[in-house]
Coordinates of C-alpha atoms and ligand atoms in Angstrom, one line a residue:
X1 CA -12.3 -29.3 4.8
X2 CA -13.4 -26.0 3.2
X3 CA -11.2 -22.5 4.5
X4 CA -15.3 -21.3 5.8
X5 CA -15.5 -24.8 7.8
X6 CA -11.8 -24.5 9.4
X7 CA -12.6 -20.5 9.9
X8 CA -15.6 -21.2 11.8
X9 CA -14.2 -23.9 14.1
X10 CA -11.0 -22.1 14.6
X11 CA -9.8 -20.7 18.2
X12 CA -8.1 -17.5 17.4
X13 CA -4.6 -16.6 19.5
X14 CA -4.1 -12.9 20.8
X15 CA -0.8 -12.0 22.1
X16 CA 0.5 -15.9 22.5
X17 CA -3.0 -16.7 24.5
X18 CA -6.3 -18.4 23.2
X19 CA -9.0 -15.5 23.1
X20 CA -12.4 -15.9 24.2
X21 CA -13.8 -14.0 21.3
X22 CA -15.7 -16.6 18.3
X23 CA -14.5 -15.6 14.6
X24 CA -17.2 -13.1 13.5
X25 CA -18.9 -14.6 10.5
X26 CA -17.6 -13.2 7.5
X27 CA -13.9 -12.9 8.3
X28 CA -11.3 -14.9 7.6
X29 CA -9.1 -15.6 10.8
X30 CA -5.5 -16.0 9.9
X31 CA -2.7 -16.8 10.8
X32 CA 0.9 -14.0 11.4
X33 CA 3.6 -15.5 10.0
X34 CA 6.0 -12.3 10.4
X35 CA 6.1 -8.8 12.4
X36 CA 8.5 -6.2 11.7
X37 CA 9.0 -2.9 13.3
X38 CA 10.4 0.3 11.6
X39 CA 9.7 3.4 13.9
X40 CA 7.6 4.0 16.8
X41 CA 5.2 5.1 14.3
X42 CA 5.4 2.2 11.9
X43 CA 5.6 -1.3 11.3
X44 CA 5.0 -4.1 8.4
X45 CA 3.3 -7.7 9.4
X46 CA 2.7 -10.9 7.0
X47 CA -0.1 -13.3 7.5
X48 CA -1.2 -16.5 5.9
X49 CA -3.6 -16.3 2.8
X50 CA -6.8 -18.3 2.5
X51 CA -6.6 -20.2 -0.8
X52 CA -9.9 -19.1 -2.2
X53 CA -9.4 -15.6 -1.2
X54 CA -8.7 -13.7 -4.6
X55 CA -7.8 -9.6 -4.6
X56 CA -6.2 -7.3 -7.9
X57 CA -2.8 -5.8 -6.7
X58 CA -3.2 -2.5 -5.0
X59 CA -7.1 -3.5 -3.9
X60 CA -7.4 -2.8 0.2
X61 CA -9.5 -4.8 3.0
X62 CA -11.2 -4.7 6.2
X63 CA -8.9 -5.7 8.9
X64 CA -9.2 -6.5 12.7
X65 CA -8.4 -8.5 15.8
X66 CA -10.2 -10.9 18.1
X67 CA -10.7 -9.0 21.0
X68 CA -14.1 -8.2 21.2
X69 CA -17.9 -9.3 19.8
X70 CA -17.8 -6.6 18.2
X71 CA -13.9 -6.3 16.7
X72 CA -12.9 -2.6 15.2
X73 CA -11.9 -2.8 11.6
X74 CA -10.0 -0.4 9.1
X75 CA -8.9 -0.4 5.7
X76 CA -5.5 -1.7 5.0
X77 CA -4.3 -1.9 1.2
X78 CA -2.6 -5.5 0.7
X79 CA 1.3 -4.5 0.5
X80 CA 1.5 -8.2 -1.4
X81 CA 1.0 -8.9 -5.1
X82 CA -1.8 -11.1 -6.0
X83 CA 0.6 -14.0 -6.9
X84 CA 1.9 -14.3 -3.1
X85 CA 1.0 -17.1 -1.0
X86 CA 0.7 -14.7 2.0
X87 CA -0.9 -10.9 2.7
X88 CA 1.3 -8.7 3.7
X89 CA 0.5 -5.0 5.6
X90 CA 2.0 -2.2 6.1
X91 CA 0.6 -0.3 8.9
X92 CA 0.7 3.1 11.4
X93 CA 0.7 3.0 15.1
X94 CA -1.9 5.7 16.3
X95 CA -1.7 6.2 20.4
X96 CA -4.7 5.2 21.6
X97 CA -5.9 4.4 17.9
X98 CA -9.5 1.8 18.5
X99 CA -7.4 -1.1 16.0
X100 CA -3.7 0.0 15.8
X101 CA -2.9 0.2 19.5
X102 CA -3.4 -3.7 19.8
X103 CA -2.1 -3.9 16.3
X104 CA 1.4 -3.1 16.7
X105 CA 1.7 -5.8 19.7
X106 CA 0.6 -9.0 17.2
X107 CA 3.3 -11.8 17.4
X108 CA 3.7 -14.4 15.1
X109 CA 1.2 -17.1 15.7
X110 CA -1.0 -14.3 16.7
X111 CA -5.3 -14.7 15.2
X112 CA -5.8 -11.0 12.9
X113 CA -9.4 -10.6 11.1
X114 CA -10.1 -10.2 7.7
X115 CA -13.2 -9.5 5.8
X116 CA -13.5 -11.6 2.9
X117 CA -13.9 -9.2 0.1
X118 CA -11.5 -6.9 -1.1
X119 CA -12.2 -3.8 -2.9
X120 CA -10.3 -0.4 -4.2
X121 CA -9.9 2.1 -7.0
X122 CA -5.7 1.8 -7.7
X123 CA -5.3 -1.0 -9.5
X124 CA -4.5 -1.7 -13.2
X125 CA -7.8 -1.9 -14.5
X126 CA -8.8 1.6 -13.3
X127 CA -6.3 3.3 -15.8
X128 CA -5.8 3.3 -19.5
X129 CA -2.9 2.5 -20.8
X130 CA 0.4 4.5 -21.1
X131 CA 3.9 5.3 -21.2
X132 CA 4.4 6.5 -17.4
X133 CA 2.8 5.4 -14.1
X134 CA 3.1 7.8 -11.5
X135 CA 2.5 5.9 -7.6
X136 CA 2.3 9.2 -5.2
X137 CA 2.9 8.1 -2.2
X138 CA 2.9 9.3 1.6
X139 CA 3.4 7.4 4.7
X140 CA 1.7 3.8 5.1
X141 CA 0.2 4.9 1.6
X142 CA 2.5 3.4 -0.4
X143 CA 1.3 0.0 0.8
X144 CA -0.7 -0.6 -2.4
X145 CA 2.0 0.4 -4.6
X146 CA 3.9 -1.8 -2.9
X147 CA 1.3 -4.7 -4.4
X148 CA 1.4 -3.2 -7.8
X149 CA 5.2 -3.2 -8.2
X150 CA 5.3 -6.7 -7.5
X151 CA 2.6 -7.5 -9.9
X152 CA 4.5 -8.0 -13.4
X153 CA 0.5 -7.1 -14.9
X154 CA 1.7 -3.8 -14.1
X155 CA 4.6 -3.9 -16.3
X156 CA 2.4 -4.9 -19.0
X157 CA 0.6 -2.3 -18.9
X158 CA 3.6 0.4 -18.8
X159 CA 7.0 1.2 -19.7
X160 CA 8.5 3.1 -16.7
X161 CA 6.9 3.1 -13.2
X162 CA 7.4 5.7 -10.9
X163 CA 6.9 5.4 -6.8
X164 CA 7.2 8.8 -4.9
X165 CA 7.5 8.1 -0.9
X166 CA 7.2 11.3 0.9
X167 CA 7.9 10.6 4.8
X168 CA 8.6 13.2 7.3
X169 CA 12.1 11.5 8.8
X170 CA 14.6 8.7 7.0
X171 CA 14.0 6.5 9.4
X172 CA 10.4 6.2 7.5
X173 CA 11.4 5.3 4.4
X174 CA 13.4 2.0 4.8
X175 CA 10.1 0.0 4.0
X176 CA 10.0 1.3 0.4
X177 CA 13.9 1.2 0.4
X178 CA 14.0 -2.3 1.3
X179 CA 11.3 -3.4 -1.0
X180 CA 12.5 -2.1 -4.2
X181 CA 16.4 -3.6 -2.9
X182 CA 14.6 -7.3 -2.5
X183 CA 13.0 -6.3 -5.7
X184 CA 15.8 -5.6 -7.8
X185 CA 17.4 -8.6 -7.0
X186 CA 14.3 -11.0 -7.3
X187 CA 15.3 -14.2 -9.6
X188 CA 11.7 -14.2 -10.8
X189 CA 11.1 -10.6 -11.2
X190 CA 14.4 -8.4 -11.3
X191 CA 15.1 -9.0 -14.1
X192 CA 11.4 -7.3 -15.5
X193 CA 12.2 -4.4 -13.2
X194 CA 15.6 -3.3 -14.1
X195 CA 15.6 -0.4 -15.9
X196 CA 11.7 0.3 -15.2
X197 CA 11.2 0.6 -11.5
X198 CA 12.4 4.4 -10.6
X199 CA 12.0 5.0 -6.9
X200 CA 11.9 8.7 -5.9
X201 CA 12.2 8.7 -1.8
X202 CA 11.8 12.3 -0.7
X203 CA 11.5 13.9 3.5
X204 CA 10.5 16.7 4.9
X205 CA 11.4 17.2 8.5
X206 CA 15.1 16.1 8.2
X207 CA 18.1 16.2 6.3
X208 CA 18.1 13.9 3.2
X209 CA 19.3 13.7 -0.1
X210 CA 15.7 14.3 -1.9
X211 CA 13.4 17.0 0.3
X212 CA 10.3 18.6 0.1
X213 CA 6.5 17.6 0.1
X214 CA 5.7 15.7 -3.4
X215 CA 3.1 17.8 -4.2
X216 CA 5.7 21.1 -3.9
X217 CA 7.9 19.1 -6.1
X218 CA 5.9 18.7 -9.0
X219 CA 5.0 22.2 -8.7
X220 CA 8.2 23.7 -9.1
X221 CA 9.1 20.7 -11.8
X222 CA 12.1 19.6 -9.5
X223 CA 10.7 16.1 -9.8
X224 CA 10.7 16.0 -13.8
X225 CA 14.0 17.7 -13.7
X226 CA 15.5 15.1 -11.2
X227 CA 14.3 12.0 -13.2
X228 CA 15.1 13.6 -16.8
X229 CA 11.2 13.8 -17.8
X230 CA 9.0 15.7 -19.6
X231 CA 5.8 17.0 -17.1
X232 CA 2.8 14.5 -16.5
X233 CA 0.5 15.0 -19.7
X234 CA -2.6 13.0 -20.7
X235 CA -1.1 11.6 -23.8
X236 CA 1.8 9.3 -22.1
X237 CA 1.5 9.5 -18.3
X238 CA -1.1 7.7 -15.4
X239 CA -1.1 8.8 -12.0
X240 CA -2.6 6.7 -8.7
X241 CA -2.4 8.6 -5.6
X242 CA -2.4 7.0 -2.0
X243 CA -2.0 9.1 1.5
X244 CA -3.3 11.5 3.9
X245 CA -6.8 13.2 3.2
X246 CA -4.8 16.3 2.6
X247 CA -2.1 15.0 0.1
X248 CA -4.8 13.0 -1.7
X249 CA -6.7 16.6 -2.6
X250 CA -3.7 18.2 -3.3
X251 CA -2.4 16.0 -5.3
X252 CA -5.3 15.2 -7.7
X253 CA -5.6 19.3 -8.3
X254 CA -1.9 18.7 -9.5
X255 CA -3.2 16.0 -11.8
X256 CA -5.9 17.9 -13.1
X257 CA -4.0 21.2 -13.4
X258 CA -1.3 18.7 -15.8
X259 CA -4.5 17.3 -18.1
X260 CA -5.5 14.0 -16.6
X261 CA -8.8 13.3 -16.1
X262 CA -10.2 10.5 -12.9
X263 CA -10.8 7.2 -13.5
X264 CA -12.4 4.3 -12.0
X265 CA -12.9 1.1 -12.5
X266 CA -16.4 1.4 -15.0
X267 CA -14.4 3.9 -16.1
X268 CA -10.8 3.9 -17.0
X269 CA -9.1 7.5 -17.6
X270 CA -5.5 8.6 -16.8
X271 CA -5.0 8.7 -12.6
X272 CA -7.1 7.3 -9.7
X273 CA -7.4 8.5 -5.9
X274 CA -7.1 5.9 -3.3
X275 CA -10.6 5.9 -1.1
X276 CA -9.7 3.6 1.5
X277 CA -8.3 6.0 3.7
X278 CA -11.2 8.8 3.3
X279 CA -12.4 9.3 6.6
Ligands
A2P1 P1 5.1 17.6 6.2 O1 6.2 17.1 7.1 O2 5.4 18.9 5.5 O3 3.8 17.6 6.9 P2 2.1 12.3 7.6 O4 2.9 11.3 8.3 O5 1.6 13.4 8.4 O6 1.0 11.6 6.8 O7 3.0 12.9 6.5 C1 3.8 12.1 5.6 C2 4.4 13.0 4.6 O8 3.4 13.7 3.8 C3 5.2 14.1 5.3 O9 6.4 14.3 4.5 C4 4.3 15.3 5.1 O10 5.0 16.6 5.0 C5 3.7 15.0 3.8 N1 2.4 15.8 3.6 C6 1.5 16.2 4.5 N2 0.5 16.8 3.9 C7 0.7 16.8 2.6 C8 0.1 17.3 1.4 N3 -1.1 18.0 1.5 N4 0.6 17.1 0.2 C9 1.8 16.5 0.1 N5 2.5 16.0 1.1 C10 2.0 16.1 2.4

């Protein structure tokens, strides 16, 4: 039996319970396999992958639930690298939010929605090569970069990679923290990371050992001075850039005012803004 055959005759299963609601056509229903809770504000959830669904790390999709005719979806970068056997996601809880307020209450076993094509501007292919990747990062944006750190394409591509997670409390960053741990000691891919992966945690509204907003950071060269590198140029260093509408403007005029130029994927240059999360 063909995934579109089983997706089409499948019952999907909302919080432990058959829903009434048919698969839109289109989407793939599938299957959670895992939930996991961070903050009230955040929390990470693994599904099953279709066999013939193919993405690029750091490429982002159309998600939903079966609760309606007419299901709500958002974009959601795929956390997972493009080897994994299953999607993960990492995700926000809005109050009230149209998707995320029956988000957060999946289960495993639960039915969640995907469209079947995935799309996005940070991924490999979208860069030229170079010494340095830079992954800015705020919030649920460093989902993608979670992908692309996995991906060992990426470490083809460049020496040293670089992921910035600016959060506002600590409590925010254990994701990323736990992630590059599990990484590090990978028997497949540690031992491609050591010495390559830097992770740069930083928050804002709380004590921690790194603070300040990213962008503030580069600007007063803290960052370069922390890490023991020279500032982003155009000759050596790449820059992708994933969170909130405001950090995603402020931190391409940083890109530009160091020498980079925008990319995309017909047209490779030296950083790439995430467009997923434009609203
Ligand atoms: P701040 O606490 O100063 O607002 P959010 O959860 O609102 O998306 O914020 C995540 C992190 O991004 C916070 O540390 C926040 O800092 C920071 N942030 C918000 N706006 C910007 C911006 N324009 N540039 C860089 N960082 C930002």
């Amino acid at each position: 039996m063909s995934d579109t055959l089983a997706s089409e005759t499948v019952t999907p299963v909302l919080e432990g319970k058959p829903s009434p609601f048919a698969v839109p056509t289109g989407c793939y229903p599938l299957t959670v396999s895992e939930v996991q809770h961070y903050t009230d504000r955040l929390f990470r959830f693994r599904v099953t992958r279709p066999r013939e669904f193919r993405f690029r790390s750091g490429e982002f999709v159309m998600i939903g639930l079966p609760n309606s005719e007419k299901p709500v979806f958002r974009a959601y970068s795929i956390a997972s690298p493009s080897w994994d056997e299953e999607l993960e996601f990492f995700s926000i809880k809005v109050p009230d939010g149209p998707l995320t307020e029956h988000l957060q209450k999946i289960r495993e076993g639960d039915t969640v929605l995907m469209r079947k094509k995935a799309t996005g501007t940070l991924v490999n292919d979208a860069l030229e090569p170079g010494k340095r990747l830079w992954m800015f990062s705020t919030g649920t944006g460093i989902a993608p970069f979670a992908s692309l750190i996995r991906d060992p394409e990426t470490y083809d591509k460049f020496d040293t990679l670089i992921l910035t997670h600016g959060c506002r409390l600590v409590d925010e960053l254990k994701y990323g923290q736990d992630l590059v741990a599990a990484l590090r000691e990978d028997p497949l891919i540690g031992e491609l990371v050591e010495g390559r992966l830097i992770h740069y945690p930083t928050v804002t509204r709380e004590p921690f050992e790194r603070q300040g907003r990213i962008t503030d950071l580069i600007t007063s060269g803290k960052l370069f001075e922390d890490l023991g590198l020279p500032r982003m140029g155009p000759e050596d260093d790449r820059g992708m850039i994933c969170g909130s509408m405001a950090m995603l403007k402020d931190t391409k005029e940083l890109c530009i005012s160091h020498g980079l130029e925008e990319g995309a994927n017909n047209k490779p240059a030296q950083f790439v803004v995430e467009r997923a999360f434009v609203d």
